[in-house]
Amino acid sequence: DAMVIQNPRYQVTQFGKPVTLSCSQTLNHNVMYWYQQKSSQAPKLLFHYYDKDFNNEADTPDNFQSRRPNTSFCFLDIRSPGLGDAAMYLCATSRDVASGRGLTDTQYFGPGTRLTVL
Amino acid sequence: KQEVTQIPAALSVPEGENLVLNCSFTDSAIYNLQWFRQDPGKGLTSLLLIQSSQREQTSGRLNASLDKSSGRSTLYIAASQPGDSATYLCAVRHSNYQLIWGAGTKLIIKP
């Protein structure tokens, strides 16, 4: 089945030790998103890619970076994780239905990666 | 600034009851509204998406309505089952790719 896959599902890292989370999709969607979700809170958008164009949210810390080497894969790099970065990280994809004018279809989410920082 | 509110924050009902979850938003200039389900420790599953030109969408026992003028959406769940227990989030697409999220309603269906 077409889907959004995230690896690993659970990631433990040490304070300050870089970590990379991965997301892959078989939906061939041109837009990919990374969200951070803390317990009992709504997801918070960190950034998104429209094709290879990177769009960073204004309040996303510099500690968070992303790479999208091709349509199918997207990575979230946390350069120096702090205790406050412990959260669920969700990857999502969607299809642009308006030729770049910013209207997209339903967002499809992966199962998430739960990050623990020791 | 668009804000999305979901009330109540938690709801517990006996199995078999029909129920309504509420979502309100402050700016009626939206592209669409989407309802998601999230099971504990899991990702989000899209349930229904309503375009701004639509009034409602149905999928099985679920029916979502949209009233842009009043800034409200409801998710109606018919004949609730224990498997419906989850957190339900609504999200509004206010502009371009940004989704504005509610904090969710935690639903518990008691057998």
Short mmCIF file of C-alpha atoms in Angstrom, two decimals:
data_model
loop_
_atom_site.label_atom_id
_atom_site.label_comp_id
_atom_site.label_asym_id
_atom_site.label_seq_id
_atom_site.Cartn_x
_atom_site.Cartn_y
_atom_site.Cartn_z
CA ASP A 1 0.00 0.00 0.00
CA ALA A 2 1.11 3.52 -0.69
CA MET A 3 2.11 5.17 2.53
CA VAL A 4 4.35 7.44 4.55
CA ILE A 5 7.07 5.60 6.47
CA GLN A 6 9.14 6.96 9.31
CA ASN A 7 12.28 5.43 10.77
CA PRO A 8 13.06 4.79 13.47
CA ARG A 9 9.80 4.70 15.38
CA TYR A 10 11.63 5.36 18.64
CA GLN A 11 14.91 7.21 18.95
CA VAL A 12 16.92 7.83 22.10
CA THR A 13 19.79 10.29 21.99
CA GLN A 14 22.00 12.07 24.45
CA PHE A 15 21.89 15.75 25.17
CA GLY A 16 23.83 17.53 22.42
CA LYS A 17 24.37 14.45 20.25
CA PRO A 18 23.19 14.97 16.67
CA VAL A 19 20.34 12.83 15.49
CA THR A 20 18.66 12.25 12.12
CA LEU A 21 15.09 11.14 11.57
CA SER A 22 13.97 9.82 8.21
CA CYS A 23 10.76 9.84 6.24
CA SER A 24 9.92 8.15 2.97
CA GLN A 25 6.78 8.10 0.89
CA THR A 26 5.39 6.01 -1.91
CA LEU A 27 2.61 8.46 -2.73
CA ASN A 28 4.73 10.52 -5.14
CA HIS A 29 3.51 13.69 -3.45
CA ASN A 30 5.45 16.84 -4.17
CA VAL A 31 4.97 18.47 -0.77
CA MET A 32 6.52 17.04 2.40
CA TYR A 33 6.24 18.41 5.94
CA TRP A 34 7.91 17.95 9.31
CA TYR A 35 5.90 18.57 12.47
CA GLN A 36 6.85 18.49 16.13
CA GLN A 37 4.19 17.35 18.56
CA LYS A 38 4.56 17.45 22.33
CA SER A 39 2.30 15.63 24.70
CA SER A 40 -1.36 16.75 24.59
CA GLN A 41 -0.52 19.54 22.15
CA ALA A 42 -1.38 20.13 18.53
CA PRO A 43 1.31 19.42 15.92
CA LYS A 44 3.63 22.34 15.23
CA LEU A 45 4.90 22.78 11.70
CA LEU A 46 8.69 23.05 11.55
CA PHE A 47 9.17 23.33 7.78
CA HIS A 48 7.98 21.97 4.48
CA TYR A 49 9.32 21.23 1.02
CA TYR A 50 7.51 22.06 -2.17
CA ASP A 51 9.45 19.83 -4.53
CA LYS A 52 13.00 20.88 -3.66
CA ASP A 53 12.06 24.31 -2.39
CA PHE A 54 12.59 24.52 1.36
CA ASN A 55 10.23 26.64 3.48
CA ASN A 56 11.18 27.23 7.07
CA GLU A 57 8.67 28.43 9.64
CA ALA A 58 9.73 31.67 11.26
CA ASP A 59 9.84 30.24 14.77
CA THR A 60 11.66 27.01 13.95
CA PRO A 61 14.96 26.96 15.86
CA ASP A 62 18.21 26.88 13.88
CA ASN A 63 18.95 23.61 15.66
CA PHE A 64 16.53 21.94 13.26
CA GLN A 65 17.58 21.31 9.67
CA SER A 66 16.12 19.28 6.84
CA ARG A 67 17.19 17.60 3.62
CA ARG A 68 15.18 16.25 0.73
CA PRO A 69 17.50 14.42 -1.65
CA ASN A 70 14.66 13.24 -3.89
CA THR A 71 10.86 13.12 -4.09
CA SER A 72 10.56 10.06 -1.89
CA PHE A 73 12.82 10.90 1.03
CA CYS A 74 13.05 13.68 3.56
CA PHE A 75 15.29 13.91 6.62
CA LEU A 76 15.08 15.90 9.84
CA ASP A 77 18.44 16.70 11.43
CA ILE A 78 18.62 17.94 15.00
CA ARG A 79 22.13 19.25 15.39
CA SER A 80 22.33 19.53 19.19
CA PRO A 81 19.24 18.09 20.85
CA GLY A 82 18.17 19.62 24.10
CA LEU A 83 15.80 18.22 26.70
CA GLY A 84 13.07 20.45 25.28
CA ASP A 85 13.34 18.75 21.91
CA ALA A 86 11.95 15.50 23.26
CA ALA A 87 8.72 15.04 21.32
CA MET A 88 6.95 13.07 18.63
CA TYR A 89 8.13 14.08 15.16
CA LEU A 90 5.62 13.62 12.39
CA CYS A 91 6.25 13.58 8.67
CA ALA A 92 3.40 14.30 6.27
CA THR A 93 2.92 14.59 2.53
CA SER A 94 0.36 16.17 0.26
CA ARG A 95 -0.28 16.72 -3.40
CA ASP A 96 -0.35 20.17 -4.89
CA VAL A 97 -3.63 20.49 -6.77
CA ALA A 98 -3.27 24.06 -7.95
CA SER A 99 -0.02 24.17 -9.91
CA GLY A 100 2.04 25.83 -7.27
CA ARG A 101 -0.55 28.28 -6.05
CA GLY A 102 -0.42 26.71 -2.66
CA LEU A 103 -3.57 24.66 -2.54
CA THR A 104 -3.02 21.08 -1.61
CA ASP A 105 -5.07 18.02 -1.00
CA THR A 106 -5.31 16.01 2.21
CA GLN A 107 -2.14 15.65 4.27
CA TYR A 108 -1.10 12.06 4.87
CA PHE A 109 0.90 11.40 8.01
CA GLY A 110 3.47 8.83 8.93
CA PRO A 111 3.33 6.98 12.29
CA GLY A 112 5.83 9.36 13.84
CA THR A 113 9.19 9.02 15.57
CA ARG A 114 9.23 9.49 19.31
CA LEU A 115 12.46 11.17 20.34
CA THR A 116 13.80 10.87 23.86
CA VAL A 117 16.72 13.05 24.96
CA LEU A 118 18.72 11.87 27.95
CA LYS B 1 -4.45 35.75 13.25
CA GLN B 2 -6.33 32.50 12.72
CA GLU B 3 -7.05 30.54 15.87
CA VAL B 4 -8.73 27.14 16.12
CA THR B 5 -10.50 25.97 19.25
CA GLN B 6 -11.90 22.57 20.10
CA ILE B 7 -14.40 22.08 22.88
CA PRO B 8 -14.60 19.98 24.94
CA ALA B 9 -11.01 18.97 25.59
CA ALA B 10 -12.21 15.54 26.68
CA LEU B 11 -15.41 13.57 26.33
CA SER B 12 -16.51 10.21 27.70
CA VAL B 13 -19.70 8.54 26.45
CA PRO B 14 -21.24 5.05 26.60
CA GLU B 15 -20.91 2.79 23.59
CA GLY B 16 -23.68 3.13 21.02
CA GLU B 17 -24.38 6.82 21.53
CA ASN B 18 -24.27 9.39 18.78
CA LEU B 19 -21.95 12.31 19.56
CA VAL B 20 -20.75 15.63 18.19
CA LEU B 21 -17.29 17.15 18.42
CA ASN B 22 -16.90 20.87 17.88
CA CYS B 23 -14.28 22.97 16.16
CA SER B 24 -14.37 26.76 15.83
CA PHE B 25 -12.09 29.13 13.96
CA THR B 26 -11.77 32.90 14.07
CA ASP B 27 -11.14 33.79 10.42
CA SER B 28 -13.64 32.54 7.83
CA ALA B 29 -11.18 32.97 4.94
CA ILE B 30 -10.13 29.35 4.77
CA TYR B 31 -9.29 26.99 1.93
CA ASN B 32 -10.49 23.86 3.69
CA LEU B 33 -10.92 22.16 7.04
CA GLN B 34 -9.70 18.71 7.90
CA TRP B 35 -10.56 16.32 10.73
CA PHE B 36 -7.89 13.89 11.95
CA ARG B 37 -7.80 11.04 14.40
CA GLN B 38 -4.77 10.28 16.57
CA ASP B 39 -4.38 7.14 18.64
CA PRO B 40 -2.05 7.33 21.67
CA GLY B 41 1.60 7.50 20.63
CA LYS B 42 0.71 7.22 16.95
CA GLY B 43 0.61 9.44 13.90
CA LEU B 44 -2.47 11.19 12.53
CA THR B 45 -5.07 9.65 10.26
CA SER B 46 -7.09 11.93 8.02
CA LEU B 47 -10.81 11.33 8.44
CA LEU B 48 -12.55 13.96 6.37
CA LEU B 49 -11.59 17.05 4.40
CA ILE B 50 -14.16 19.73 3.62
CA GLN B 51 -13.35 22.31 0.97
CA SER B 52 -14.41 25.88 1.67
CA SER B 53 -17.17 25.59 -0.94
CA GLN B 54 -18.68 22.51 0.68
CA ARG B 55 -21.09 22.23 3.58
CA GLU B 56 -20.44 18.66 4.65
CA GLN B 57 -18.61 15.41 3.99
CA THR B 58 -19.53 11.88 5.01
CA SER B 59 -17.52 8.73 5.47
CA GLY B 60 -19.22 5.72 7.00
CA ARG B 61 -20.42 6.63 10.50
CA LEU B 62 -18.71 10.01 10.34
CA ASN B 63 -20.22 13.23 9.11
CA ALA B 64 -18.42 16.56 9.14
CA SER B 65 -20.12 19.89 8.56
CA LEU B 66 -18.69 23.30 7.83
CA ASP B 67 -20.28 26.70 8.40
CA LYS B 68 -17.72 29.28 7.33
CA SER B 69 -19.85 32.28 8.18
CA SER B 70 -20.08 31.28 11.81
CA GLY B 71 -16.56 29.83 11.91
CA ARG B 72 -17.68 26.38 13.00
CA SER B 73 -17.29 22.76 12.06
CA THR B 74 -18.76 19.68 13.72
CA LEU B 75 -17.78 16.03 13.51
CA TYR B 76 -20.74 13.74 14.08
CA ILE B 77 -20.03 10.14 15.03
CA ALA B 78 -22.98 7.78 14.85
CA ALA B 79 -23.37 4.65 16.94
CA SER B 80 -20.06 5.07 18.74
CA GLN B 81 -17.82 2.07 19.38
CA PRO B 82 -14.91 1.51 21.79
CA GLY B 83 -12.60 1.53 18.75
CA ASP B 84 -13.54 5.16 18.18
CA SER B 85 -11.64 6.11 21.32
CA ALA B 86 -8.86 8.47 20.26
CA THR B 87 -7.99 12.15 20.11
CA TYR B 88 -9.74 14.02 17.31
CA LEU B 89 -8.08 17.12 15.89
CA CYS B 90 -9.39 19.63 13.42
CA ALA B 91 -7.11 21.74 11.28
CA VAL B 92 -7.87 24.68 9.06
CA ARG B 93 -5.90 25.51 5.93
CA HIS B 94 -5.81 29.26 6.23
CA SER B 95 -3.27 30.09 3.53
CA ASN B 96 -0.94 28.16 1.27
CA TYR B 97 0.50 25.12 2.99
CA GLN B 98 0.02 26.13 6.58
CA LEU B 99 -2.45 24.18 8.69
CA ILE B 100 -3.74 25.85 11.84
CA TRP B 101 -4.53 23.19 14.41
CA GLY B 102 -6.91 22.84 17.31
CA ALA B 103 -5.63 21.22 20.49
CA GLY B 104 -7.93 18.23 20.03
CA THR B 105 -10.75 16.47 21.85
CA LYS B 106 -9.87 13.26 23.66
CA LEU B 107 -12.76 10.86 23.18
CA ILE B 108 -13.35 7.80 25.35
CA ILE B 109 -16.09 5.36 24.44
CA LYS B 110 -17.04 3.18 27.39
CA PRO B 111 -18.06 -0.42 26.61
#
